[in-house]
Structure formats: C-alpha cells, structure tokens
Coordinates of C-alpha atoms and ligand atoms in Angstrom, one line a residue:
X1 CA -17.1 -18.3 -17.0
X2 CA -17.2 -14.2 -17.8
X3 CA -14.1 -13.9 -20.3
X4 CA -13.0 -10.9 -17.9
X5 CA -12.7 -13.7 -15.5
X6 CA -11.3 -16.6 -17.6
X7 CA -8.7 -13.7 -18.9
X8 CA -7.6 -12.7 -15.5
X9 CA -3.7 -13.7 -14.2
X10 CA -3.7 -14.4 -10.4
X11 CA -2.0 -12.3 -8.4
X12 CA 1.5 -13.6 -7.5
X13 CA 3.1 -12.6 -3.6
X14 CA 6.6 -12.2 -2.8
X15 CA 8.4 -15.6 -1.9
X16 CA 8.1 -16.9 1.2
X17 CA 11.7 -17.2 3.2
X18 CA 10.6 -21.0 3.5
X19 CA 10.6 -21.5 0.0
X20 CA 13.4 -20.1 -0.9
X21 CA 15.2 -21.8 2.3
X22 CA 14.2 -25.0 0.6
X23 CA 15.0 -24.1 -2.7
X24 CA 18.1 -23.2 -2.6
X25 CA 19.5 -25.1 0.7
X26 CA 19.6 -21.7 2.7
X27 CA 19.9 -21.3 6.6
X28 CA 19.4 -17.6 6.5
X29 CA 17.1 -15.5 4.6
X30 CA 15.7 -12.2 4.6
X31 CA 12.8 -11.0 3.1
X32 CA 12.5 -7.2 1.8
X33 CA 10.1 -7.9 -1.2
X34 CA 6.7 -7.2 0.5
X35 CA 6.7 -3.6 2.6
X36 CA 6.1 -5.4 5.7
X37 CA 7.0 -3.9 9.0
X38 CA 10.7 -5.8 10.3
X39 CA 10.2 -4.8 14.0
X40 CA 7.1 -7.5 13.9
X41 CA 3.1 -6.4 15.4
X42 CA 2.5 -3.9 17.2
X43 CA 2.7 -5.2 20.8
X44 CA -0.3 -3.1 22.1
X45 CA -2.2 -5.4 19.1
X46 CA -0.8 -8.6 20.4
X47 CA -1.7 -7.4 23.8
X48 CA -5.8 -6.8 22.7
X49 CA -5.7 -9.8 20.2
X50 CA -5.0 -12.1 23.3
X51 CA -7.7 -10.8 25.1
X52 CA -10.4 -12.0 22.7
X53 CA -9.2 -15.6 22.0
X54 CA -11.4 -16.8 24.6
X55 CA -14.4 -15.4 22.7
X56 CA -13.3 -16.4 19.3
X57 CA -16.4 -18.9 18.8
X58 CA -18.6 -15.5 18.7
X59 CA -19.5 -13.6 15.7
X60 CA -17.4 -10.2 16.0
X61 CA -20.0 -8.0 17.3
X62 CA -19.6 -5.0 19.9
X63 CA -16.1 -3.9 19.6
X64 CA -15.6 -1.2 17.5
X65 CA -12.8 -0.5 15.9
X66 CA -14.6 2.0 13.8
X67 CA -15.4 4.4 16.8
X68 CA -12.2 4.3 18.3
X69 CA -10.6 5.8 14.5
X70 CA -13.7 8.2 14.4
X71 CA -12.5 9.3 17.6
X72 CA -9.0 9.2 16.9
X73 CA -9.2 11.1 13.9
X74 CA -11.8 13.9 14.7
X75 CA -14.9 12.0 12.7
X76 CA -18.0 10.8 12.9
X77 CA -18.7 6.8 13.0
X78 CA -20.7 7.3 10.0
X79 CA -17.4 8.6 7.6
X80 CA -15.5 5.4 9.1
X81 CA -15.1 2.1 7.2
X82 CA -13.4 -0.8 8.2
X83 CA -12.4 -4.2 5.9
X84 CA -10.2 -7.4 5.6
X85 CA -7.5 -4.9 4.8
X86 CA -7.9 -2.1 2.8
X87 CA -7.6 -3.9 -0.1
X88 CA -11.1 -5.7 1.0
X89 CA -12.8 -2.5 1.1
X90 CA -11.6 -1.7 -2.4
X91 CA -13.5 -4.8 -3.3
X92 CA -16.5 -3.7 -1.6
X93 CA -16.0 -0.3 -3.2
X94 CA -16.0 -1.9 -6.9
X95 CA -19.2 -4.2 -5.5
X96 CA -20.7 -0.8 -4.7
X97 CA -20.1 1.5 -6.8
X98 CA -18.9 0.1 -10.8
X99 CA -22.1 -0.8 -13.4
X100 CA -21.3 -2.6 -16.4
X101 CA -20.9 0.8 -18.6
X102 CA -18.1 2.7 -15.8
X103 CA -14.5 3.0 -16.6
X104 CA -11.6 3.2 -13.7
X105 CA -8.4 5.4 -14.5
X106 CA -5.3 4.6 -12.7
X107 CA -1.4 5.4 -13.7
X108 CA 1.2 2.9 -14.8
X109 CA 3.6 1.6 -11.9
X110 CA 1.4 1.5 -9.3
X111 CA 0.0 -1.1 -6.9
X112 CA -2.4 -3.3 -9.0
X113 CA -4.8 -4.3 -6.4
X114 CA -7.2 -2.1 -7.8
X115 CA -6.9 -3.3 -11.3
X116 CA -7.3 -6.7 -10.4
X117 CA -10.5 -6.2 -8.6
X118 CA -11.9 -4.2 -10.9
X119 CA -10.7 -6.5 -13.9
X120 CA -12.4 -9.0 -12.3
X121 CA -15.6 -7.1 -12.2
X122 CA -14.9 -6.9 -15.9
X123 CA -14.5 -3.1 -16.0
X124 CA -12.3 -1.5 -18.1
X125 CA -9.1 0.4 -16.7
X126 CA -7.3 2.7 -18.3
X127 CA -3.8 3.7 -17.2
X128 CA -1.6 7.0 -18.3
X129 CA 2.5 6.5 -18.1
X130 CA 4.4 7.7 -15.0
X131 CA 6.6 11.0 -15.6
X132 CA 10.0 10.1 -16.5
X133 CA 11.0 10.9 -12.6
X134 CA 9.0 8.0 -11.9
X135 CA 5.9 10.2 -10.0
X136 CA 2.2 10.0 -11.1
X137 CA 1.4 12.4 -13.6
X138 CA -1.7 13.9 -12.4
X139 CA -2.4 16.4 -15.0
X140 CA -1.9 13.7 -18.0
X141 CA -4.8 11.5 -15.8
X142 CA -6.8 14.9 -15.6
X143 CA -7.1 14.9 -19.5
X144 CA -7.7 10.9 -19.8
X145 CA -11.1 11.6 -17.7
X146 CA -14.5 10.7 -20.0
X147 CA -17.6 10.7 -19.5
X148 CA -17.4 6.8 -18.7
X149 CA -14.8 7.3 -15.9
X150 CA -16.5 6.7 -12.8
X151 CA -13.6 5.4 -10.7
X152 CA -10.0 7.3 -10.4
X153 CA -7.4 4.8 -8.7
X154 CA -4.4 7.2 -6.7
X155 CA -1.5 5.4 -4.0
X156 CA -0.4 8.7 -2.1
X157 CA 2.4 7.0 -1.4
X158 CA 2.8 5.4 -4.6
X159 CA 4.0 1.4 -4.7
X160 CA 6.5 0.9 -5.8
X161 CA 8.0 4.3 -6.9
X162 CA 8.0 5.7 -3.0
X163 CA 7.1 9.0 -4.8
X164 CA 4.4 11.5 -3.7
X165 CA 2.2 13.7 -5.3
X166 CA 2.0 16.5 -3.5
X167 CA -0.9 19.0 -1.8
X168 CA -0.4 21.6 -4.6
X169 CA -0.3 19.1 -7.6
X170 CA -3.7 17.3 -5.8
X171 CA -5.6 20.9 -5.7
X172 CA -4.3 21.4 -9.3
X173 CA -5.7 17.5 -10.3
X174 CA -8.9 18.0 -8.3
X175 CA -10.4 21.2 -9.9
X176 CA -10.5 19.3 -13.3
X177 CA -12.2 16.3 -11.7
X178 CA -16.2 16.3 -12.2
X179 CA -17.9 15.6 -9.0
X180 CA -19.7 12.4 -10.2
X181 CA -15.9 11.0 -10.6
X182 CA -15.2 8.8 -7.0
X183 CA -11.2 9.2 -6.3
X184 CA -9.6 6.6 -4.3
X185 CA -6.5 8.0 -2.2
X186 CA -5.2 4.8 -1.3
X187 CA -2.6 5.8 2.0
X188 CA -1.3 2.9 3.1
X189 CA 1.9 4.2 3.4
X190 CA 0.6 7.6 5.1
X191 CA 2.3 7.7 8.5
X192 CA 5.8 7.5 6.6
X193 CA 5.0 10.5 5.0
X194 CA 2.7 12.4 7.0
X195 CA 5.5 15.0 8.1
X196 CA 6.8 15.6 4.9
X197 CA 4.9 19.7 4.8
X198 CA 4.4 18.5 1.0
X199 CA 2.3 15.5 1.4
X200 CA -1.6 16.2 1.5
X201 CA -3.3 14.1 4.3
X202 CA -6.3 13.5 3.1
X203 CA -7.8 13.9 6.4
X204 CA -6.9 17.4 6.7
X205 CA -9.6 18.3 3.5
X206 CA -12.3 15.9 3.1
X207 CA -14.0 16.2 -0.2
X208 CA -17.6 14.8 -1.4
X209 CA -16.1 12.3 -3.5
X210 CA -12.9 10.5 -2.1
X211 CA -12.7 7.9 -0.6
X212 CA -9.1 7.4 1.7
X213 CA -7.9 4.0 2.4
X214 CA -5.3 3.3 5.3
X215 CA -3.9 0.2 6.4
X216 CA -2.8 -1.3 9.5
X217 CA -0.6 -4.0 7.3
X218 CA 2.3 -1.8 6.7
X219 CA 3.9 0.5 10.1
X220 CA 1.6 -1.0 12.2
X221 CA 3.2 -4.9 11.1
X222 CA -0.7 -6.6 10.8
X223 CA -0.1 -7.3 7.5
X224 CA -0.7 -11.2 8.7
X225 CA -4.4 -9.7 10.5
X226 CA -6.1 -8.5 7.1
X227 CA -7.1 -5.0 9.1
X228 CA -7.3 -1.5 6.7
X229 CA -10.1 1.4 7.0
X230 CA -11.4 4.1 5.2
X231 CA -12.7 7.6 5.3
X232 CA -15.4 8.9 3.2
X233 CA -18.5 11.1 3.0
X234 CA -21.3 9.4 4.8
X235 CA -23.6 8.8 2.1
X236 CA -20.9 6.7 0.4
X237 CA -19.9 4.9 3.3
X238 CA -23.8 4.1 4.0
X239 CA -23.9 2.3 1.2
X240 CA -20.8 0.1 1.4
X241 CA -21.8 -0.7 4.4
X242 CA -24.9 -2.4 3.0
X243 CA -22.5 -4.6 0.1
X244 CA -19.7 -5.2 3.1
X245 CA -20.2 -8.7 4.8
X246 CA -21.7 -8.5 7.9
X247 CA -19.1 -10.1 10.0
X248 CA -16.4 -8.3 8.1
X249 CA -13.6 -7.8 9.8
X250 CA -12.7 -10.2 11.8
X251 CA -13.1 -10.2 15.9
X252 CA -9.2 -10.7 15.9
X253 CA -8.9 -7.8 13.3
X254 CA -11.0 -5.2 15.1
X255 CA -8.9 -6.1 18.3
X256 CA -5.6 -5.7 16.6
X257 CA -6.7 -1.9 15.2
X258 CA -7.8 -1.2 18.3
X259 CA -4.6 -1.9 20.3
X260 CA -2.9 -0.5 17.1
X261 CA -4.1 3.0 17.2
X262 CA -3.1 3.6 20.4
X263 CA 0.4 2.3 20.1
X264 CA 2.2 5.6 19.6
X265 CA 5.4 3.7 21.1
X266 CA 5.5 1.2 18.7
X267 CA 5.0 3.5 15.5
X268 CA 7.2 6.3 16.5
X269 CA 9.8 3.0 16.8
X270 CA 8.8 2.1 13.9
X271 CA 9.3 5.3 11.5
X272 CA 12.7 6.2 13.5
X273 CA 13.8 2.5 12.3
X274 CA 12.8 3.1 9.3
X275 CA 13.9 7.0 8.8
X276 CA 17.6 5.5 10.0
X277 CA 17.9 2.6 7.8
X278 CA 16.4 3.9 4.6
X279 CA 18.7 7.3 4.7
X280 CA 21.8 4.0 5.0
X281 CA 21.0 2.2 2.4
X282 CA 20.7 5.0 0.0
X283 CA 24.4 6.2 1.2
X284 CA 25.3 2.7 0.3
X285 CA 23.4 2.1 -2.9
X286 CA 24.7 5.3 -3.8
X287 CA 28.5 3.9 -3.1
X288 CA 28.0 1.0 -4.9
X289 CA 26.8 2.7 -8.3
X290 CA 22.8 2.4 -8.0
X291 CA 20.3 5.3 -8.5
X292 CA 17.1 4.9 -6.2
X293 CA 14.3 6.9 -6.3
X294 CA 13.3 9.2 -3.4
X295 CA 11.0 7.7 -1.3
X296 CA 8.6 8.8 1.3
X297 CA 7.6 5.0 1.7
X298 CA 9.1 2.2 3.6
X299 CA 11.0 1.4 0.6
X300 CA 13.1 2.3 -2.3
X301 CA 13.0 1.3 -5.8
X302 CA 15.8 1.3 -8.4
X303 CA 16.1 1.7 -11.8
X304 CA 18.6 -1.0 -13.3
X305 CA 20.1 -0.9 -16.6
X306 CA 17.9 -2.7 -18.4
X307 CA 15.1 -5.5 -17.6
X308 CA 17.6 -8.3 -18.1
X309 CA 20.1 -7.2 -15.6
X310 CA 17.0 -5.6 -13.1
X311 CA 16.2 -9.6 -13.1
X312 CA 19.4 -10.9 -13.2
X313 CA 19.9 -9.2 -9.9
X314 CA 17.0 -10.1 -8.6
X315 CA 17.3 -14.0 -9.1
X316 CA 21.7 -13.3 -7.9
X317 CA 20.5 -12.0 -4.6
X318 CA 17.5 -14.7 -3.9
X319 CA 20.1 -17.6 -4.5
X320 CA 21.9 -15.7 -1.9
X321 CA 19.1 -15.5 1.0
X322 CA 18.0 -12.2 -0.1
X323 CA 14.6 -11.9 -1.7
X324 CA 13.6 -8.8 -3.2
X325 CA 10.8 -7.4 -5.7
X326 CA 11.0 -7.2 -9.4
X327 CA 8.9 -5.0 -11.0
X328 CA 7.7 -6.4 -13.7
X329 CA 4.4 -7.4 -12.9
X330 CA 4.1 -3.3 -11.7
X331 CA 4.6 -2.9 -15.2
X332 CA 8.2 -1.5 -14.6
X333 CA 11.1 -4.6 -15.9
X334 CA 13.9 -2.8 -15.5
X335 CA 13.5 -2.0 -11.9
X336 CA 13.4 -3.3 -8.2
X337 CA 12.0 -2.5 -5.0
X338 CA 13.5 -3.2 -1.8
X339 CA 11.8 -3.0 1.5
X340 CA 13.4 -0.9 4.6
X341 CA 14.3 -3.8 6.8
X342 CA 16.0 -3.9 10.6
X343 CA 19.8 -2.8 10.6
X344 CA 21.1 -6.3 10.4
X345 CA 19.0 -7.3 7.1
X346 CA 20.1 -4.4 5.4
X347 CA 23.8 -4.8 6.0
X348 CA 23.1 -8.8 5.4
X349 CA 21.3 -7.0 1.7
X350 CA 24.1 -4.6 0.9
X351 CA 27.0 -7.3 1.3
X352 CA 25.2 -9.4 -0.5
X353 CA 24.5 -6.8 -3.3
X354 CA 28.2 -6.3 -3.3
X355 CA 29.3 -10.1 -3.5
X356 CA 26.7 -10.1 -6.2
X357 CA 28.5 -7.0 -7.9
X358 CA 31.8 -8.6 -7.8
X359 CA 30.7 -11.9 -9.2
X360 CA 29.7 -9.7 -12.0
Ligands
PLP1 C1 -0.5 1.0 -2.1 C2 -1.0 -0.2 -1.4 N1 -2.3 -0.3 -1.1 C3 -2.9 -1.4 -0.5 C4 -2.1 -2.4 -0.1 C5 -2.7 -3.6 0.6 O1 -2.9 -3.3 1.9 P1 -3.8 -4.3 2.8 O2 -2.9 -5.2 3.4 O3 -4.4 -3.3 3.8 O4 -4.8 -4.9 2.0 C6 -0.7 -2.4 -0.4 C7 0.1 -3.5 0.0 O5 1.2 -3.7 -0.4 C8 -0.2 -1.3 -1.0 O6 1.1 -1.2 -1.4

C-alpha cells in the first residue's frame, strides 16, 4: 500500500435525514449541510432521463452532452469536457496531468475534493491561510508559487466561505502565474454569482492554462446524477480525454445535462428561491446575534465563538431535525455552513436555532 494512500482519511458526507430520523427518533428533518438544490431536479432533466431508460442496457454512446454546452456556451466540442461530476474530471485532471516531482497549491477553507485526489496520487499540497474576512488571498498564493507547483486549486465561489474573488483581484493573481502552472477555477457555484458585475466568469476570458469546472449537482439539483463539465484549451482537453473512461459519464448523466441546460425555467426558479431565502435568513441570523459571511453561493457560513460552541450548535440543532455542516474537516472549527433551503425549512432552521438559543 503507497503510505500516501495508507495515510489518507476518507472523505466523510453530510448525514443522511434517515439516519438521523433513526437516531434520534425524529419524524421531521431537514437537511441544509450539503449545497443541494431544495426545489428537487430539474424537471426538463427528469423529462430526458425518462426517455433513455429503455435504452439503459446500451453503452452511452451518441448523445452528446458535450456539443449541446459547446453550443450553449459559444465553443468548440474540442474545449468541452464532461465527467461523473466535476469532481470526476478533477480526478482525471490529476491522472493527466501530476508526475511524481509536481506540487498543487490550494488555500485553507476551501472545498477539499482536490486535496483528496491529489493526496491520493501522493502529491504534495500546499495551502496559504484565508484573509481574516474569510476570502482567498490570491496575492499570498501568488508568492507560495515554486518551481515544483504545477497545479493551482481556486473555488470561484469558494465552499464554504460563499466569498468571491473578484475579476480585478484574478487579473492581478494571473500576471504573477507562469504559464507552465495549470489553474483550476472550480465554478460550481457560478450561476449564483454570475450577475454579481464583480465576479469573473471564466468563460468571458479563456486563458491557455485554466481549466473551469461547472457542475450540474448544485442549481441544477443532479447532485444524485454525478454530471459536471469543463472548459479548457484544446490541447489539454485532448489529452484528458485519452485518461477519461470511455463510457464516462453515464447515458442517464449525459441526458440529465442535456435537459438541464435548457431549463431556463427551472434555474431562474431556482436563483429567485434562493436570492429570497438567503437575503431572510441573514435578516434573522442577524436578529438573533450571528455574524454570517456574505455569500454569493447558495449558502452562508458563520463564524461562532469558538470551536466548542460552533459544535455544540451543530450537534443542538441535529438532535432537533436540523442537520447542518461543521467546518472542521474545511479546516475552519469554529464555524458552520448552512445551506439555502425552501421557505418552510428555513423557518423550521431559524425556530429551531432560537429554541436552541434559549436552551442556552
Ligand atoms: C466547490 C465545489 N466543487 C465541486 C463540488 C462537487 O461537485 P460535483 O457534484 O459536480 O462533483 C462541490 C460540492 O459540494 C463543491 O462545493
């Protein structure tokens, strides 16, 4: 067994609401620990999802979700990947592209799917702290670049802060980046932040060596398909298409983004929900005495006291029917994360919050 692999933690989901149902005798839970969309799939998905099951005993070959997002986002075929979510094309971008002697460069508090792929690849990572405001410092990861680095790990959207860098702080980060260094903008989050003027798209200035990732797990609610894509310059995306599996993704996957990316109903239903809920909770968190962070996400962390209490919540309001994230394994104790959910979760969260304040 490789020591990088004997060394490596597993990597831990959110509770299920089953579980903690079971556990702790509970008719009604909500769950706002994982980002996932609370309006459900995108119906237009469901809709071209059904129309394959007949054909589900085929390889997935013919229906390309890759040409309808090259022609949905002014591309060619050749700068479009697609993957098992994007978090299976960042495996198939540390297949492709890490040797033995590479280093990846990430920040603190952000989403560690990266570092666990690459950990397990047994490549170093090295990580500079967030800014005390809780946003990646881009000019402190500018100065950590060697001549090892080959690999620099960015959420644009960051998870779990809900922060953004934005266009002007990228240009600044980008000049000091050699152009052997690959930069991974990892967007899952993009559509939630897309009209903030601030936030730089990646699509709207392609450059030699990023790679963006998108997602259809988060406003598009497929997080259950295992469907994300990427844009790149062709020559990289030639050659992760030679690593990727061959039937990679799935028939029911490339049918779900397909029905997806047209669904203009659903998502504008979608970020209206979410707009309206998350501007109520932070009027209520507010009320009640909490601090959250800005977010341009579909969620908002808070920083708590101190780890014990960030946890001590946490655990109050699961016992209660409300699960939420801790941060800890984010590298972040003393705070939570909740997840933007439907109008009746969040009131069902803040009354609970409040009972849980009382008890106290
Ligand atoms: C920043 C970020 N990237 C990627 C992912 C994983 O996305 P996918 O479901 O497409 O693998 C998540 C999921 O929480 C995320 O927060």
């Amino acid at each position: 067994m490789p020591h990088y692999v004997a060394s490596l933690r597993p990597y831990v989901a959110g509770r299920s609401t089953e579980e903690v149902k079971q556990t702790y005798g509970l008719s009604h839970v909500v769950k706002l620990a994982s980002n996932e969309n609370p309006l459900g799939p995108s119906p237009l998905a469901l809709e071209q999802m059904r129309s394959v099951l007949d054909h589900l005993h085929l390889y997935p070959t013919g229906l390309d979700l890759r040409k309808h997002l090259a022609d949905r986002f002014g591309t060619k075929i050749e700068n479009v990947i697609t993957g098992s979510g994007s978090e299976g094309i960042m495996a198939n971008i540390v297949r492709t592209f890490l040797c033995d002697e590479d280093e990846a460069l990430t920040s603190e508090g952000t989403f560690i799917g990266f570092e666990v792929l690459a950990r397990g690849r047994g490549i170093p990572f090295r990580t500079v702290p967030l800014r005390a405001d809780y946003h990646i410092d881009l000019p402190a990861l500018a100065a950590a670049i060697n001549e090892r680095t080959k690999l620099i790990y960015l959420a644009n959207p960051n998870n779990p802060t809900g922060t953004i860098f934005t266009k002007q702080e990228f240009d600044a980060f980008y000049r000091h980046v050699p152009e052997r260094v690959l930069i991974i903008l990892d967007e899952a989050y993009f559509e939630y932040a897309k009209d903030n003027a601030r936030y730089p798209d990646s699509m709207f200035y392609r450059y030699d060596n990023v790679i963006t990732l998108r997602t259809f797990s988060k406003i598009y609610g497929l997080a259950g398909v295992r469907i994300g894509y990427g844009f790149a310059h062709e020559e990289l995306i030639a050659n992760l298409m030679k690593v990727k599996l061959p039937f990679e993704p799935s028939m029911l996957g490339n049918a779900a983004g397909i029905g997806a990316i047209e669904d203009r109903e659903f998502l504008h239903r979608s970020l209206e929900s979410n707009a309206r809920v998350m501007r109520r909770l932070r009027d209520q968190l507010l009320q009640i005495g909490f601090q959250p962070v800005s977010s341009d996400a579909n969620f908002l962390m808070i920083p708590i006291a101190s780890a014990e209490e960030a946890q001590r919540l946490t655990q109050s309001l699961v016992e209660r029917g409300v699960i939420i994230r801790y941060l800890a394994n984010f590298g972040l104790p003393n705070c939570v994360r909740l997840t933007i959910g439907t109008d009746e979760e969040n009131e069902f969260l803040i009354d609970t919050m409040k009972q849980v304040l009382v008890n106290a």
